[in-house]
Short mmCIF file of C-alpha atoms in Angstrom, two decimals:
data_model
loop_
_atom_site.label_atom_id
_atom_site.label_comp_id
_atom_site.label_asym_id
_atom_site.label_seq_id
_atom_site.Cartn_x
_atom_site.Cartn_y
_atom_site.Cartn_z
CA UNK A 1 -3.91 -24.18 68.97
CA UNK A 2 -2.31 -25.28 72.26
CA UNK A 3 -2.55 -29.11 71.27
CA UNK A 4 -0.65 -27.96 68.46
CA UNK A 5 1.95 -26.70 70.99
CA UNK A 6 1.88 -29.48 73.17
CA UNK A 7 2.59 -31.43 70.11
CA UNK A 8 5.89 -28.84 69.00
CA UNK A 9 7.09 -29.00 73.03
CA UNK A 10 7.48 -32.83 72.85
CA UNK A 11 8.56 -32.80 69.00
CA UNK A 12 11.46 -30.62 70.11
CA UNK A 13 11.86 -33.23 73.34
CA UNK A 14 12.45 -35.53 71.33
CA UNK A 15 15.04 -33.92 69.03
CA UNK A 16 18.52 -33.63 69.06
CA UNK A 17 19.57 -29.73 69.57
CA UNK A 18 22.77 -28.12 69.71
CA UNK A 19 23.86 -24.42 71.83
CA UNK A 20 26.35 -22.91 70.30
CA UNK A 21 27.97 -19.84 72.87
CA UNK A 22 30.33 -17.83 70.81
CA UNK A 23 32.35 -14.57 71.93
CA UNK A 24 33.72 -12.84 75.00
CA UNK A 25 32.51 -13.96 78.33
CA UNK A 26 31.93 -10.54 79.64
CA UNK A 27 29.97 -10.35 83.17
CA UNK A 28 29.92 -13.80 82.69
CA UNK A 29 28.33 -14.41 86.21
CA UNK A 30 25.62 -12.65 85.59
CA UNK A 31 24.66 -14.28 81.85
CA UNK A 32 25.77 -17.22 82.57
CA UNK A 33 22.91 -18.85 85.18
CA UNK A 34 20.29 -17.01 82.57
CA UNK A 35 21.23 -18.80 79.50
CA UNK A 36 21.67 -21.97 80.91
CA UNK A 37 18.39 -22.20 83.24
CA UNK A 38 16.37 -20.34 80.30
CA UNK A 39 18.08 -22.10 77.09
CA UNK A 40 20.31 -25.26 78.45
CA UNK A 41 17.54 -26.11 81.81
CA UNK A 42 20.24 -26.70 83.92
CA UNK A 43 21.35 -24.42 86.92
CA UNK A 44 25.07 -25.30 86.52
CA UNK A 45 26.73 -25.86 83.56
CA UNK A 46 29.11 -28.10 85.14
CA UNK A 47 26.47 -30.87 86.42
CA UNK A 48 25.32 -31.45 83.07
CA UNK A 49 25.81 -35.20 82.40
CA UNK A 50 27.63 -34.49 79.13
CA UNK A 51 29.67 -31.37 77.38
CA UNK A 52 30.57 -31.88 74.55
CA UNK A 53 33.18 -29.63 72.78
CA UNK A 54 34.47 -26.57 75.61
CA UNK A 55 37.21 -24.34 73.45
CA UNK A 56 38.48 -21.34 75.22
CA UNK A 57 41.24 -19.14 73.46
CA UNK A 58 42.28 -15.89 73.15
CA UNK A 59 41.03 -13.52 70.49
CA UNK A 60 43.72 -12.95 67.97
CA UNK A 61 43.70 -9.86 64.55
CA UNK A 62 43.40 -11.65 61.31
CA UNK A 63 44.58 -10.06 57.95
CA UNK A 64 41.97 -8.37 56.75
CA UNK A 65 41.15 -8.60 52.49
CA UNK A 66 39.74 -6.22 50.41
CA UNK A 67 36.54 -8.06 49.68
CA UNK A 68 36.56 -8.19 54.05
CA UNK A 69 36.63 -4.44 54.61
CA UNK A 70 34.12 -3.70 51.74
CA UNK A 71 31.60 -6.17 53.53
CA UNK A 72 32.17 -6.17 56.77
CA UNK A 73 32.36 -3.04 58.85
CA UNK A 74 33.79 -2.19 62.67
CA UNK A 75 32.15 1.16 62.41
CA UNK A 76 30.88 2.42 66.53
CA UNK A 77 32.93 -0.85 68.00
CA UNK A 78 36.36 -0.32 69.64
CA UNK A 79 37.75 -3.13 68.96
CA UNK A 80 37.05 -3.88 65.21
CA UNK A 81 35.55 -6.47 63.21
CA UNK A 82 34.65 -9.11 66.15
CA UNK A 83 32.74 -12.52 66.31
CA UNK A 84 29.38 -13.12 67.68
CA UNK A 85 27.94 -12.91 72.07
CA UNK A 86 27.65 -14.71 74.02
CA UNK A 87 27.16 -12.31 77.11
CA UNK A 88 23.76 -11.64 76.49
CA UNK A 89 20.78 -12.05 79.62
CA UNK A 90 17.74 -13.94 79.00
CA UNK A 91 14.68 -13.77 80.73
CA UNK A 92 12.46 -15.89 79.15
CA UNK A 93 12.37 -19.10 77.63
CA UNK A 94 13.16 -19.86 73.50
CA UNK A 95 9.60 -20.27 72.81
CA UNK A 96 9.03 -23.97 70.93
CA UNK A 97 7.85 -21.42 67.36
CA UNK A 98 11.23 -20.04 67.59
CA UNK A 99 12.13 -23.62 65.99
CA UNK A 100 10.58 -23.78 62.04
CA UNK A 101 11.89 -26.55 59.59
CA UNK A 102 13.73 -24.81 56.61
CA UNK A 103 14.49 -21.83 58.17
CA UNK A 104 16.82 -19.42 60.19
CA UNK A 105 14.93 -17.29 62.63
CA UNK A 106 16.45 -13.78 64.12
CA UNK A 107 14.24 -12.19 66.64
CA UNK A 108 13.42 -8.24 66.50
CA UNK A 109 16.62 -6.39 68.17
CA UNK A 110 19.06 -8.96 67.73
CA UNK A 111 19.81 -9.59 63.80
CA UNK A 112 22.03 -5.91 63.78
CA UNK A 113 22.47 -5.58 60.28
CA UNK A 114 22.08 -9.66 59.17
CA UNK A 115 25.58 -10.45 59.11
CA UNK A 116 26.56 -11.19 62.86
CA UNK A 117 23.16 -11.45 64.49
CA UNK A 118 23.74 -11.67 67.94
CA UNK A 119 20.85 -14.58 67.99
CA UNK A 120 19.86 -17.23 65.72
CA UNK A 121 17.41 -20.42 65.69
CA UNK A 122 17.94 -22.65 62.65
CA UNK A 123 17.26 -26.88 61.36
CA UNK A 124 20.87 -28.20 60.87
CA UNK A 125 20.94 -27.03 57.46
CA UNK A 126 19.56 -23.96 57.19
CA UNK A 127 22.42 -23.08 60.78
CA UNK A 128 24.76 -24.36 58.97
CA UNK A 129 24.45 -21.90 56.23
CA UNK A 130 23.86 -18.86 59.11
CA UNK A 131 27.68 -20.27 61.39
CA UNK A 132 29.78 -20.04 57.19
CA UNK A 133 28.69 -16.77 57.30
CA UNK A 134 31.85 -15.21 57.86
CA UNK A 135 33.44 -17.47 55.01
CA UNK A 136 31.33 -16.98 52.27
CA UNK A 137 32.33 -13.13 52.33
CA UNK A 138 33.46 -13.47 49.04
CA UNK A 139 29.93 -14.46 47.67
CA UNK A 140 28.50 -11.83 50.08
CA UNK A 141 31.08 -9.59 47.97
CA UNK A 142 30.11 -10.36 44.72
CA UNK A 143 26.24 -10.21 46.05
CA UNK A 144 26.82 -6.21 46.36
CA UNK A 145 26.62 -6.63 50.11
CA UNK A 146 28.87 -3.87 51.86
CA UNK A 147 29.17 -2.51 55.07
CA UNK A 148 27.75 -5.61 57.52
CA UNK A 149 28.39 -5.82 60.88
CA UNK A 150 27.35 -6.02 64.58
CA UNK A 151 28.13 -3.30 66.35
CA UNK A 152 26.32 0.30 66.61
CA UNK A 153 25.08 3.42 68.75
CA UNK A 154 21.80 1.82 70.58
CA UNK A 155 20.15 3.26 74.02
CA UNK A 156 20.58 0.59 76.74
CA UNK A 157 17.30 -1.68 78.33
CA UNK A 158 17.25 -1.61 82.05
CA UNK A 159 17.39 -4.59 83.32
CA UNK A 160 13.93 -4.44 85.34
CA UNK A 161 11.96 -3.54 81.71
CA UNK A 162 8.50 -5.20 81.05
CA UNK A 163 8.77 -6.36 77.82
CA UNK A 164 11.04 -8.06 76.17
CA UNK A 165 14.43 -7.42 75.41
CA UNK A 166 15.30 -9.94 72.36
CA UNK A 167 18.91 -9.93 71.88
CA UNK A 168 19.13 -5.86 73.43
CA UNK A 169 21.66 -4.76 74.76
CA UNK A 170 20.82 -4.33 78.61
CA UNK A 171 22.08 -3.97 82.13
CA UNK A 172 20.80 -3.17 85.28
CA UNK A 173 20.41 0.10 86.36
CA UNK A 174 18.65 3.10 87.65
CA UNK A 175 15.57 3.90 85.13
CA UNK A 176 16.44 7.53 83.19
CA UNK A 177 13.93 6.94 81.06
CA UNK A 178 10.65 5.93 80.29
CA UNK A 179 7.51 6.31 78.54
CA UNK A 180 6.70 9.84 75.83
CA UNK A 181 11.21 9.54 76.73
CA UNK A 182 11.21 6.46 74.90
CA UNK A 183 9.22 7.16 72.47
CA UNK A 184 10.94 10.41 71.34
CA UNK A 185 14.25 8.39 71.34
CA UNK A 186 13.41 5.36 69.31
CA UNK A 187 11.74 7.16 66.70
CA UNK A 188 14.80 8.32 65.99
CA UNK A 189 16.43 4.36 65.35
CA UNK A 190 17.24 3.70 62.32
CA UNK A 191 15.35 0.90 61.60
CA UNK A 192 17.64 -1.14 59.52
CA UNK A 193 19.72 -2.13 63.11
CA UNK A 194 16.01 -3.54 64.30
CA UNK A 195 15.34 -2.91 68.14
CA UNK A 196 13.07 -4.99 70.60
CA UNK A 197 9.19 -4.06 70.44
CA UNK A 198 8.95 -0.35 72.58
CA UNK A 199 5.27 1.14 71.65
CA UNK A 200 3.84 -0.75 73.89
CA UNK A 201 5.08 1.54 76.87
CA UNK A 202 7.14 -1.62 78.80
CA UNK A 203 10.61 -0.09 77.88
CA UNK A 204 12.38 1.27 80.06
CA UNK A 205 16.87 2.99 79.40
CA UNK A 206 19.54 2.67 82.02
CA UNK A 207 22.02 6.44 81.05
CA UNK A 208 25.00 4.36 79.61
CA UNK A 209 27.71 6.26 78.92
CA UNK A 210 29.11 5.77 82.13
CA UNK A 211 30.33 1.91 83.66
CA UNK A 212 28.17 0.45 85.58
CA UNK A 213 26.52 2.15 88.94
CA UNK A 214 26.92 2.22 91.98
CA UNK A 215 24.50 0.10 94.28
CA UNK A 216 24.33 -2.01 90.17
CA UNK A 217 24.34 -5.17 92.39
CA UNK A 218 21.68 -5.13 93.99
CA UNK A 219 19.40 -3.53 91.57
CA UNK A 220 20.23 -7.42 89.39
CA UNK A 221 19.77 -9.20 92.28
CA UNK A 222 15.61 -8.31 93.18
CA UNK A 223 15.32 -8.47 89.35
CA UNK A 224 17.14 -12.40 88.47
CA UNK A 225 15.60 -13.70 91.29
CA UNK A 226 17.01 -14.82 94.43
CA UNK A 227 18.77 -17.80 92.19
CA UNK A 228 20.36 -16.35 89.65
CA UNK A 229 21.68 -13.26 92.39
CA UNK A 230 23.43 -17.22 94.70
CA UNK A 231 25.09 -17.39 91.48
CA UNK A 232 26.24 -13.47 91.52
CA UNK A 233 27.61 -13.40 94.60
CA UNK A 234 28.58 -16.75 94.21
CA UNK A 235 30.87 -16.23 91.61
CA UNK A 236 31.45 -13.10 93.68
CA UNK A 237 33.36 -15.16 96.23
CA UNK A 238 35.54 -17.24 94.70
CA UNK A 239 39.39 -18.20 95.15
CA UNK A 240 41.93 -19.42 93.59
CA UNK A 241 41.54 -23.01 95.00
CA UNK A 242 37.83 -22.75 94.06
CA UNK A 243 38.28 -21.82 91.18
CA UNK A 244 40.57 -24.38 90.06
CA UNK A 245 38.82 -27.16 91.02
CA UNK A 246 35.50 -25.65 89.79
CA UNK A 247 37.74 -25.88 85.67
CA UNK A 248 38.85 -29.30 86.59
CA UNK A 249 35.93 -31.49 87.32
CA UNK A 250 34.24 -29.21 84.41
CA UNK A 251 37.53 -30.80 81.49
CA UNK A 252 36.89 -33.76 83.15
CA UNK A 253 33.31 -35.25 81.76
CA UNK A 254 34.02 -32.82 78.35
CA UNK A 255 34.81 -35.17 75.81
CA UNK A 256 36.66 -32.18 73.84
CA UNK A 257 38.51 -29.86 75.94
CA UNK A 258 40.97 -27.12 73.69
CA UNK A 259 41.54 -24.70 76.62
CA UNK A 260 44.69 -23.04 78.38
CA UNK A 261 45.57 -24.17 82.04
CA UNK A 262 42.77 -24.25 84.92
CA UNK A 263 45.32 -21.89 86.72
CA UNK A 264 45.45 -19.71 83.87
CA UNK A 265 42.28 -19.33 83.24
CA UNK A 266 41.62 -18.12 87.10
CA UNK A 267 44.23 -15.85 87.33
CA UNK A 268 43.41 -14.19 84.88
CA UNK A 269 39.22 -13.68 85.72
CA UNK A 270 40.24 -13.25 89.65
CA UNK A 271 41.73 -9.99 90.95
CA UNK A 272 44.53 -11.46 93.73
CA UNK A 273 42.59 -12.06 97.72
#
């Protein structure tokens, strides 16, 4: 078995793999370094030898057609029907077993009804189909598939949970629910929406009815480790000049760049000093 896994790793290492990140970069100073370290296997995005395409745009409303209204639902979403996510925190790298020719894999906790999964792995053919789902809405409508979405009311896992978080919603917090409390809550969930494994007693939950609690930074730093803590502090200490320089450096090594001016991006993302 170990020889098979080793051959799989070598095969993947010699393959061309594209990573597509979509969605709003909320708290990207927390999630971005984990994506880079665990998925892209680079410490800083600007240190990548080559960036194929960076596209930063302002989301705009689109006209909803009748098939869209039937197939999609904004239930439990404060902003209506939306796209995928880039604000997921990664605690572990991808396992080579996730890459299965001819299949598109969505791990437990990420399917969210089967349309807008939070994360998926596939080869060229299956990924092409998966990433074309919104353009296939008329076909989904004809097939009788309705009320699919990626927003729903679920508990929020504590980042300190020892179990796998997969694509689960999580945050740094003081744990308010564990053990029998988790079991009682999880048994009431709609299994059609999927959730991460909790029966091993390794999942802990937050009270997520409000924003991040006071002192969340220390909780994050303790759980995420020194490297990711340093990245969080670095972003927190950025001023406008340094921010602009960083974006300009990244723009200079990108094959295709579609984004507003660096000053505009940084002005939106940073509070005035």
